[in-house]
XYZ file of N, CA and C in Angstrom:
663
model
N 110.227 109.780 149.180
C 109.268 109.052 148.360
C 108.255 108.335 149.251
N 107.002 108.306 148.801
C 105.977 107.541 149.503
C 106.302 106.057 149.356
N 106.130 105.288 150.417
C 106.567 103.892 150.388
C 105.847 103.066 149.328
N 104.640 103.495 148.920
C 103.928 102.781 147.852
C 104.773 102.706 146.587
N 105.568 103.747 146.352
C 106.409 103.777 145.164
C 107.417 102.642 145.159
N 107.959 102.340 146.345
C 108.903 101.231 146.434
C 108.215 99.898 146.146
N 106.980 99.742 146.659
C 106.251 98.500 146.430
C 106.037 98.262 144.940
N 105.456 99.274 144.279
C 105.188 99.151 142.841
C 106.493 98.972 142.061
N 107.464 99.818 142.392
C 108.721 99.805 141.649
C 109.474 98.496 141.776
N 109.586 97.972 143.012
C 110.337 96.740 143.221
C 109.656 95.533 142.581
N 108.323 95.499 142.664
C 107.587 94.393 142.035
C 107.800 94.396 140.528
N 107.717 95.563 139.930
C 107.893 95.657 138.473
C 109.332 95.357 138.055
N 110.302 95.807 138.845
C 111.695 95.508 138.528
C 111.968 94.006 138.642
N 111.373 93.382 139.654
C 111.524 91.933 139.791
C 110.897 91.219 138.602
N 109.725 91.737 138.179
C 109.071 91.157 137.009
C 109.905 91.327 135.754
N 110.550 92.482 135.640
C 111.393 92.743 134.472
C 112.574 91.772 134.418
N 113.186 91.529 135.576
C 114.309 90.592 135.623
C 113.868 89.180 135.234
N 112.693 88.793 135.741
C 112.184 87.457 135.427
C 111.855 87.316 133.946
N 111.198 88.333 133.393
C 110.847 88.308 131.972
C 112.101 88.286 131.110
N 113.082 89.131 131.475
C 114.317 89.184 130.707
C 115.079 87.872 130.747
N 115.009 87.192 131.906
C 115.714 85.914 132.049
C 115.022 84.789 131.286
N 113.658 84.799 131.315
C 112.907 83.726 130.663
C 112.783 83.925 129.159
N 112.784 85.185 128.722
C 112.586 85.459 127.296
C 113.797 86.198 126.728
N 113.645 87.500 126.584
C 114.704 88.343 126.038
C 114.716 89.674 126.782
N 115.873 90.279 126.968
C 115.944 91.579 127.649
C 115.035 92.635 127.019
N 114.751 92.490 125.722
C 113.888 93.460 125.036
C 112.515 93.518 125.692
N 111.994 92.346 126.105
C 110.663 92.294 126.703
C 110.637 92.875 128.110
N 111.799 93.090 128.682
C 111.875 93.647 130.037
C 111.797 95.173 130.037
N 111.860 95.782 128.873
C 111.869 97.244 128.784
C 110.592 97.851 129.349
N 109.442 97.268 128.992
C 108.155 97.830 129.427
C 108.025 97.837 130.948
N 108.223 96.705 131.641
C 108.120 96.763 133.107
C 109.163 97.663 133.756
N 110.343 97.796 133.143
C 111.355 98.710 133.691
C 110.877 100.155 133.593
N 110.283 100.507 132.450
C 109.751 101.859 132.279
C 108.605 102.132 133.247
N 107.751 101.128 133.447
C 106.646 101.281 134.401
C 107.183 101.451 135.823
N 108.228 100.699 136.156
C 108.843 100.824 137.480
C 109.396 102.230 137.681
N 110.056 102.759 136.661
C 110.605 104.114 136.738
C 109.490 105.140 136.915
N 108.360 104.920 136.213
C 107.226 105.841 136.333
C 106.674 105.856 137.751
N 106.473 104.680 138.335
C 105.905 104.621 139.679
C 106.862 105.201 140.714
N 108.156 104.963 140.564
C 109.120 105.550 141.485
C 109.089 107.077 141.404
N 108.888 107.590 140.193
C 108.808 109.044 140.004
C 107.463 109.578 140.480
N 106.378 108.862 140.190
C 105.035 109.325 140.548
C 104.878 109.491 142.054
N 105.431 108.580 142.828
C 105.258 108.623 144.274
C 106.342 109.442 144.970
N 106.948 110.364 144.261
C 107.953 111.244 144.865
C 107.295 112.130 145.927
N 108.065 112.516 146.904
C 107.536 113.306 148.017
C 108.557 114.371 148.407
N 108.666 115.433 147.618
C 109.694 116.449 147.869
C 109.422 117.272 149.120
N 110.488 117.776 149.715
C 110.362 118.685 150.855
C 109.867 120.047 150.351
N 109.141 120.751 151.186
C 108.619 122.062 150.818
C 108.902 123.074 151.924
N 109.060 124.338 151.539
C 109.222 125.428 152.498
C 107.825 125.911 152.878
N 107.468 125.772 154.144
C 106.121 126.103 154.613
C 106.067 127.568 155.059
N 105.123 128.368 154.545
C 105.002 129.765 154.976
C 104.747 129.864 156.475
N 105.342 130.880 157.098
C 105.222 131.022 158.544
C 104.056 131.868 158.999
N 103.408 132.602 158.099
C 102.296 133.475 158.481
C 101.146 132.632 159.040
N 100.737 132.857 160.299
C 99.670 132.039 160.893
C 98.309 132.217 160.223
N 98.149 133.288 159.447
C 96.876 133.520 158.765
C 96.826 132.863 157.395
N 97.954 132.311 156.952
C 98.026 131.747 155.601
C 97.352 130.382 155.514
N 96.649 130.177 154.407
C 96.085 128.874 154.062
C 96.887 128.365 152.875
N 97.608 127.256 153.057
C 98.453 126.752 151.973
C 97.706 125.693 151.162
N 98.180 125.482 149.975
C 97.550 124.482 149.115
C 97.768 123.089 149.691
N 96.713 122.273 149.742
C 96.871 120.902 150.232
C 97.452 119.962 149.187
N 97.651 120.466 147.958
C 98.138 119.583 146.894
C 98.791 120.380 145.779
N 99.621 119.697 145.000
C 100.153 120.275 143.764
C 99.053 120.215 142.704
N 99.047 121.148 141.782
C 98.081 121.085 140.698
C 97.719 122.436 140.140
N 96.615 122.468 139.413
C 96.132 123.675 138.759
C 94.803 124.103 139.368
N 94.699 125.381 139.700
C 93.449 125.913 140.235
C 92.421 125.966 139.096
N 91.337 125.222 139.254
C 90.323 125.152 138.197
C 89.057 125.925 138.527
N 88.916 126.342 139.795
C 87.708 127.087 140.161
C 87.934 127.856 141.454
N 87.503 129.096 141.465
C 87.462 129.913 142.678
C 86.077 130.543 142.697
N 85.240 130.124 143.619
C 83.848 130.593 143.593
C 83.246 130.552 144.985
N 82.058 131.137 145.089
C 81.301 131.106 146.342
C 80.192 130.073 146.210
N 80.123 129.172 147.177
C 79.080 128.148 147.185
C 78.362 128.213 148.528
N 77.213 127.582 148.595
C 76.431 127.558 149.833
C 76.543 126.177 150.462
N 76.978 126.144 151.723
C 77.103 124.895 152.465
C 76.337 125.041 153.778
N 75.368 124.170 153.985
C 74.525 124.234 155.184
C 73.908 125.617 155.368
N 73.528 126.229 154.250
C 72.858 127.516 154.298
C 73.763 128.716 154.443
N 75.070 128.494 154.503
C 76.022 129.588 154.672
C 76.932 129.696 153.447
N 77.214 130.942 152.994
C 78.130 131.103 151.854
C 79.575 130.857 152.276
N 80.292 130.081 151.507
C 81.714 129.840 151.753
C 82.457 129.972 150.429
N 83.733 130.236 150.512
C 84.551 130.341 149.307
C 85.219 128.985 149.040
N 85.123 128.549 147.792
C 85.691 127.254 147.423
C 86.799 127.429 146.391
N 87.931 126.783 146.666
C 89.048 126.748 145.721
C 89.237 125.295 145.313
N 89.147 125.021 144.014
C 89.300 123.656 143.507
C 90.644 123.525 142.795
N 91.331 122.433 143.066
C 92.657 122.178 142.484
C 92.639 120.819 141.803
N 93.006 120.787 140.535
C 93.039 119.538 139.782
C 94.462 119.009 139.730
N 94.624 117.731 140.071
C 95.922 117.073 140.025
C 95.939 116.137 138.822
N 96.833 116.380 137.883
C 96.955 115.430 136.782
C 97.969 114.356 137.164
N 98.146 113.387 136.299
C 98.973 112.236 136.631
C 100.454 112.604 136.804
N 100.840 113.801 136.349
C 102.238 114.228 136.452
C 102.539 114.978 137.743
N 101.509 115.377 138.481
C 101.712 116.147 139.706
C 102.128 115.261 140.874
N 102.760 115.885 141.878
C 102.992 115.211 143.157
C 101.629 114.997 143.794
N 101.353 113.787 144.292
C 100.026 113.474 144.810
C 99.953 113.367 146.331
N 101.010 113.761 147.023
C 100.984 113.813 148.483
C 100.132 115.007 148.905
N 99.229 114.815 149.868
C 98.371 115.884 150.363
C 98.882 116.412 151.693
N 98.678 117.719 151.913
C 99.163 118.379 153.127
C 98.055 119.192 153.791
N 98.190 119.409 155.084
C 97.191 120.189 155.822
C 97.260 121.654 155.387
N 96.124 122.277 155.063
C 96.142 123.677 154.625
C 96.391 124.674 155.755
N 96.032 124.295 156.985
C 96.211 125.183 158.145
C 96.615 124.352 159.353
N 97.077 125.051 160.383
C 97.361 124.390 161.663
C 96.085 124.336 162.483
N 95.911 123.262 163.219
C 94.722 123.155 164.049
C 94.434 121.724 164.439
N 93.232 121.506 164.949
C 92.790 120.181 165.378
C 91.750 119.655 164.399
N 91.909 118.416 163.996
C 90.933 117.798 163.087
C 89.677 117.476 163.886
N 88.585 118.118 163.535
C 87.334 117.913 164.254
C 86.468 116.818 163.647
N 86.620 116.585 162.347
C 85.795 115.569 161.704
C 86.484 115.041 160.453
N 86.302 113.756 160.202
C 86.778 113.106 158.979
C 85.614 112.265 158.461
N 85.148 112.568 157.264
C 83.985 111.849 156.727
C 84.309 111.302 155.342
N 84.256 109.978 155.222
C 84.526 109.330 153.935
C 83.214 109.013 153.250
N 83.141 109.360 151.982
C 81.919 109.155 151.195
C 82.234 108.330 149.956
N 81.591 107.187 149.824
C 81.747 106.404 148.603
C 80.944 107.064 147.496
N 81.316 106.800 146.268
C 80.587 107.434 145.170
C 81.125 107.064 143.810
N 80.930 107.961 142.861
C 81.318 107.712 141.489
C 82.782 108.089 141.258
N 83.237 107.861 140.028
C 84.598 108.219 139.637
C 84.537 109.042 138.350
N 83.787 110.156 138.432
C 83.692 111.059 137.288
C 85.029 111.761 137.080
N 85.240 112.304 135.891
C 86.429 113.101 135.635
C 86.502 114.220 136.674
N 87.660 114.368 137.330
C 87.801 115.361 138.397
C 87.617 116.793 137.896
N 87.689 117.022 136.587
C 87.449 118.351 136.028
C 85.960 118.663 135.969
N 85.133 117.638 136.071
C 83.685 117.795 136.013
C 83.193 118.422 137.319
N 82.378 119.468 137.222
C 81.880 120.150 138.417
C 81.090 119.216 139.327
N 80.443 118.202 138.739
C 79.639 117.267 139.527
C 80.492 116.367 140.413
N 81.787 116.260 140.118
C 82.654 115.368 140.890
C 82.753 115.803 142.353
N 82.595 117.107 142.620
C 82.707 117.617 143.983
C 81.626 117.065 144.897
N 80.499 116.677 144.319
C 79.386 116.179 145.113
C 79.206 114.672 144.992
N 79.469 114.128 143.790
C 79.102 112.736 143.529
C 80.262 111.743 143.569
N 81.499 112.218 143.481
C 82.630 111.281 143.458
C 82.978 110.772 144.859
N 83.686 109.654 144.890
C 84.213 109.155 146.153
C 85.148 110.211 146.718
N 85.019 110.495 148.018
C 85.800 111.592 148.588
C 85.953 111.466 150.101
N 86.935 112.199 150.616
C 87.189 112.254 152.049
C 87.165 113.721 152.461
N 86.263 114.075 153.377
C 86.102 115.465 153.807
C 86.666 115.644 155.209
N 87.576 116.607 155.345
C 88.268 116.827 156.616
C 87.996 118.249 157.112
N 87.599 118.363 158.370
C 87.337 119.666 158.987
C 88.413 119.963 160.021
N 89.093 121.112 159.855
C 90.172 121.508 160.768
C 89.805 122.829 161.430
N 89.943 122.888 162.749
C 89.687 124.116 163.487
C 90.977 124.592 164.135
N 91.245 125.898 164.001
C 92.440 126.456 164.609
C 92.441 127.965 164.519
N 92.886 128.634 165.565
C 92.969 130.089 165.554
C 91.629 130.783 165.387
N 90.558 130.144 165.837
C 89.236 130.751 165.716
C 88.603 130.588 164.347
N 89.193 129.774 163.489
C 88.677 129.572 162.138
C 88.431 128.090 161.868
N 87.574 127.842 160.895
C 87.298 126.476 160.456
C 87.600 126.370 158.964
N 88.419 125.410 158.601
C 88.762 125.171 157.197
C 88.428 123.714 156.874
N 87.748 123.527 155.745
C 87.382 122.186 155.295
C 88.111 121.901 153.988
N 88.684 120.716 153.875
C 89.248 120.337 152.578
C 88.813 118.929 152.219
N 88.637 118.712 150.921
C 88.158 117.436 150.412
C 89.199 116.790 149.503
N 89.458 115.511 149.729
C 90.244 114.705 148.805
C 89.225 113.990 147.916
N 89.234 114.304 146.627
C 88.207 113.775 145.727
C 88.831 112.867 144.678
N 88.330 111.650 144.592
C 88.828 110.705 143.595
C 88.412 111.164 142.207
N 89.222 110.812 141.202
C 88.920 111.194 139.829
C 88.640 109.984 138.955
N 88.768 110.188 137.666
C 88.501 109.119 136.694
C 89.486 107.969 136.864
N 90.758 108.292 137.144
C 91.791 107.267 137.312
C 92.062 106.958 138.776
N 91.903 107.974 139.633
C 92.197 107.778 141.048
C 91.139 106.882 141.682
N 91.550 105.759 142.229
C 90.614 104.828 142.829
C 90.909 104.582 144.302
N 91.863 105.307 144.841
C 92.172 105.105 146.252
C 92.592 106.407 146.901
N 91.911 106.755 147.982
C 92.246 107.939 148.763
C 92.853 107.471 150.084
N 93.995 108.030 150.429
C 94.672 107.682 151.674
C 94.673 108.902 152.587
N 94.232 108.722 153.837
C 94.298 109.794 154.836
C 94.882 109.191 156.100
N 95.980 109.755 156.587
C 96.737 109.124 157.666
C 96.419 109.680 159.053
N 95.503 110.643 159.146
C 95.158 111.240 160.431
C 93.757 110.818 160.855
N 93.405 111.177 162.103
C 92.083 110.857 162.634
C 91.511 112.077 163.342
N 90.196 112.069 163.570
C 89.558 113.146 164.318
C 90.208 113.252 165.695
N 90.514 114.473 166.112
C 91.180 114.703 167.389
C 92.669 114.947 167.262
N 93.252 114.564 166.124
C 94.677 114.793 165.907
C 94.953 116.268 165.638
N 96.106 116.735 166.078
C 96.542 118.084 165.722
C 97.466 118.010 164.522
N 97.279 118.937 163.596
C 98.134 119.002 162.417
C 98.733 120.395 162.310
N 99.874 120.477 161.678
C 100.531 121.756 161.439
C 100.395 122.125 159.962
N 100.386 123.400 159.684
C 100.272 123.876 158.311
C 101.369 123.237 157.445
N 100.950 122.621 156.339
C 101.897 122.005 155.432
C 102.296 120.590 155.791
N 101.784 120.068 156.897
C 102.127 118.700 157.315
C 101.495 117.677 156.366
N 102.216 116.620 156.078
C 101.692 115.560 155.216
C 100.542 114.840 155.915
N 99.428 114.677 155.219
C 98.256 114.036 155.828
C 97.682 112.901 154.979
N 98.168 112.720 153.760
C 97.607 111.652 152.948
C 98.071 111.683 151.517
N 97.274 111.030 150.676
C 97.667 110.817 149.287
C 96.435 110.424 148.481
N 96.361 110.891 147.235
C 95.366 110.394 146.290
C 96.142 109.813 145.125
N 95.886 108.554 144.837
C 96.666 107.892 143.794
C 96.132 108.233 142.409
N 97.000 108.802 141.596
C 96.757 109.164 140.193
C 95.826 110.381 140.098
N 95.302 110.685 138.911
C 94.565 111.936 138.709
C 93.446 112.137 139.711
N 93.268 113.351 140.211
C 92.279 113.593 141.249
C 92.043 115.088 141.442
N 91.336 115.419 142.526
C 90.976 116.813 142.792
C 90.947 117.055 144.296
N 91.293 118.279 144.688
C 91.199 118.693 146.086
C 90.435 120.008 146.130
N 89.442 120.090 147.002
C 88.700 121.325 147.224
C 89.022 121.863 148.611
N 89.126 123.190 148.726
C 89.321 123.838 150.021
C 88.158 124.802 150.222
N 87.468 124.682 151.356
C 86.318 125.539 151.669
C 86.709 126.481 152.799
N 86.548 127.791 152.539
C 86.987 128.819 153.479
C 85.844 129.745 153.855
N 86.004 130.415 154.976
C 85.025 131.405 155.406
C 84.868 132.493 154.348
N 83.683 133.084 154.274
C 83.397 134.106 153.271
C 84.333 135.303 153.395
N 84.875 135.540 154.597
C 85.739 136.704 154.822
C 87.189 136.478 154.400
N 87.541 135.266 154.048
C 88.934 134.964 153.687
C 89.370 135.761 152.465
N 90.619 136.199 152.482
C 91.189 136.957 151.356
C 91.881 135.979 150.408
N 91.258 135.744 149.262
C 91.767 134.765 148.307
C 92.991 135.322 147.579
N 94.020 134.482 147.433
C 95.265 134.934 146.806
C 95.600 134.237 145.504
N 94.683 133.416 144.993
C 94.919 132.718 143.725
C 93.726 132.921 142.808
N 93.917 132.568 141.548
C 92.841 132.669 140.565
C 92.849 131.430 139.678
N 91.761 131.240 138.965
C 91.660 130.101 138.061
C 92.810 130.113 137.051
N 93.438 128.969 136.885
C 94.568 128.862 135.963
C 95.918 128.860 136.640
N 95.968 129.288 137.904
C 97.241 129.300 138.631
C 97.691 127.871 138.932
N 99.010 127.675 138.941
C 99.581 126.389 139.335
C 100.134 126.534 140.747
N 99.802 125.595 141.619
C 100.180 125.701 143.025
C 100.963 124.471 143.471
N 101.712 124.647 144.551
C 102.507 123.573 145.134
C 101.986 123.269 146.536
N 101.784 121.989 146.827
C 101.283 121.598 148.132
C 102.221 121.994 149.262
N 101.663 122.652 150.278
C 102.446 123.027 151.448
C 103.180 124.338 151.348
N 103.426 124.840 150.133
C 104.213 126.069 149.995
C 103.451 127.223 149.336
N 102.518 126.928 148.452
C 101.757 127.998 147.790
C 100.618 128.466 148.696
N 100.494 129.773 148.861
C 99.434 130.336 149.703
C 98.178 130.539 148.865
N 97.087 129.919 149.300
C 95.806 130.065 148.605
C 95.032 131.283 149.086
N 95.127 131.567 150.386
C 94.321 132.642 150.960
C 94.873 133.032 152.326
N 94.323 134.118 152.859
C 94.641 134.545 154.215
C 93.335 134.640 154.999
N 93.333 134.095 156.213
C 92.152 134.159 157.074
C 92.197 135.447 157.878
N 91.106 136.172 157.851
C 91.052 137.446 158.566
C 90.618 137.229 160.010
N 91.188 138.038 160.916
C 90.842 137.930 162.336
C 89.798 138.963 162.715
N 88.760 139.074 161.888
C 87.719 140.082 162.120
C 86.989 139.857 163.432
N 86.752 138.601 163.775
C 86.001 138.317 164.996
C 86.734 138.853 166.227
N 88.063 138.599 166.278
C 88.847 139.059 167.416
C 88.911 140.579 167.452
N 89.063 141.199 166.277
C 89.142 142.657 166.205
C 87.837 143.285 166.670
N 86.722 142.699 166.242
C 85.414 143.223 166.633
C 85.215 143.070 168.135
N 85.676 141.935 168.682
C 85.532 141.706 170.116
C 86.339 142.739 170.891
N 87.559 143.042 170.403
C 88.392 144.042 171.064
C 87.790 145.418 170.990
N 87.201 145.761 169.843
C 86.557 147.055 169.663
C 85.380 147.200 170.615
N 84.612 146.115 170.767
C 83.456 146.156 171.644
C 83.878 146.379 173.094
N 85.019 145.722 173.485
C 85.517 145.877 174.848
C 85.926 147.301 175.129
N 86.611 147.950 174.172
C 87.026 149.355 174.351
C 85.823 150.255 174.416
N 84.805 149.949 173.628
C 83.596 150.789 173.617
C 82.911 150.737 174.974
N 82.868 149.515 175.600
C 82.231 149.382 176.893
C 82.995 150.149 177.961
N 84.356 150.094 177.881
C 85.164 150.820 178.861
C 84.935 152.316 178.721
N 84.813 152.781 177.462
C 84.585 154.205 177.239
C 83.251 154.645 177.817
N 82.247 153.755 177.697
C 80.914 154.084 178.189
C 80.913 154.217 179.702
N 81.776 153.398 180.375
C 81.851 153.469 181.818
C 82.556 154.768 182.243
């Protein structure tokens, strides 16, 4: 469990005991139920991480709401959007292994995370990871209820695929931006699990092309 769950849960349980002692046990039911909810909400289950080095795993639990091609800095990239409702596990995980090259926090609005505009206008944290000759970007996006984004890593840190890297409290959204050549393995409507569900596979076309070019030069000689 994320330690925040203990904070919320213990405070509410203490409040329930105080209310029950000062008034009636009946009035303690509500804070007890809220304590149980927070203890459950901040659960952090273990996951089996895929071993394929080309795999891009989901950074969060939730439902895939969009798989599309968008233009970023003049280049086409594939975007996978995942919506987390209040019932999902909200711990975020690294989609790939590599080194964090950039972390950029952007203040903004708190539109419904299902709204397409939330990807650009909502408060969010954008993380760029480089590894194995590829660059993967993922965004932690605040939603209508989510008012706090937690990211526990910094630029320069190395992360492993499926490693815990943060948390978005309550309903929210996570976007993953991949190279145009990536082989997407999910579709809109799919339900995914953070750290264990494979979203896509990164192709090693650059390395293959480089090897082909080397053989061609040797043949020419």
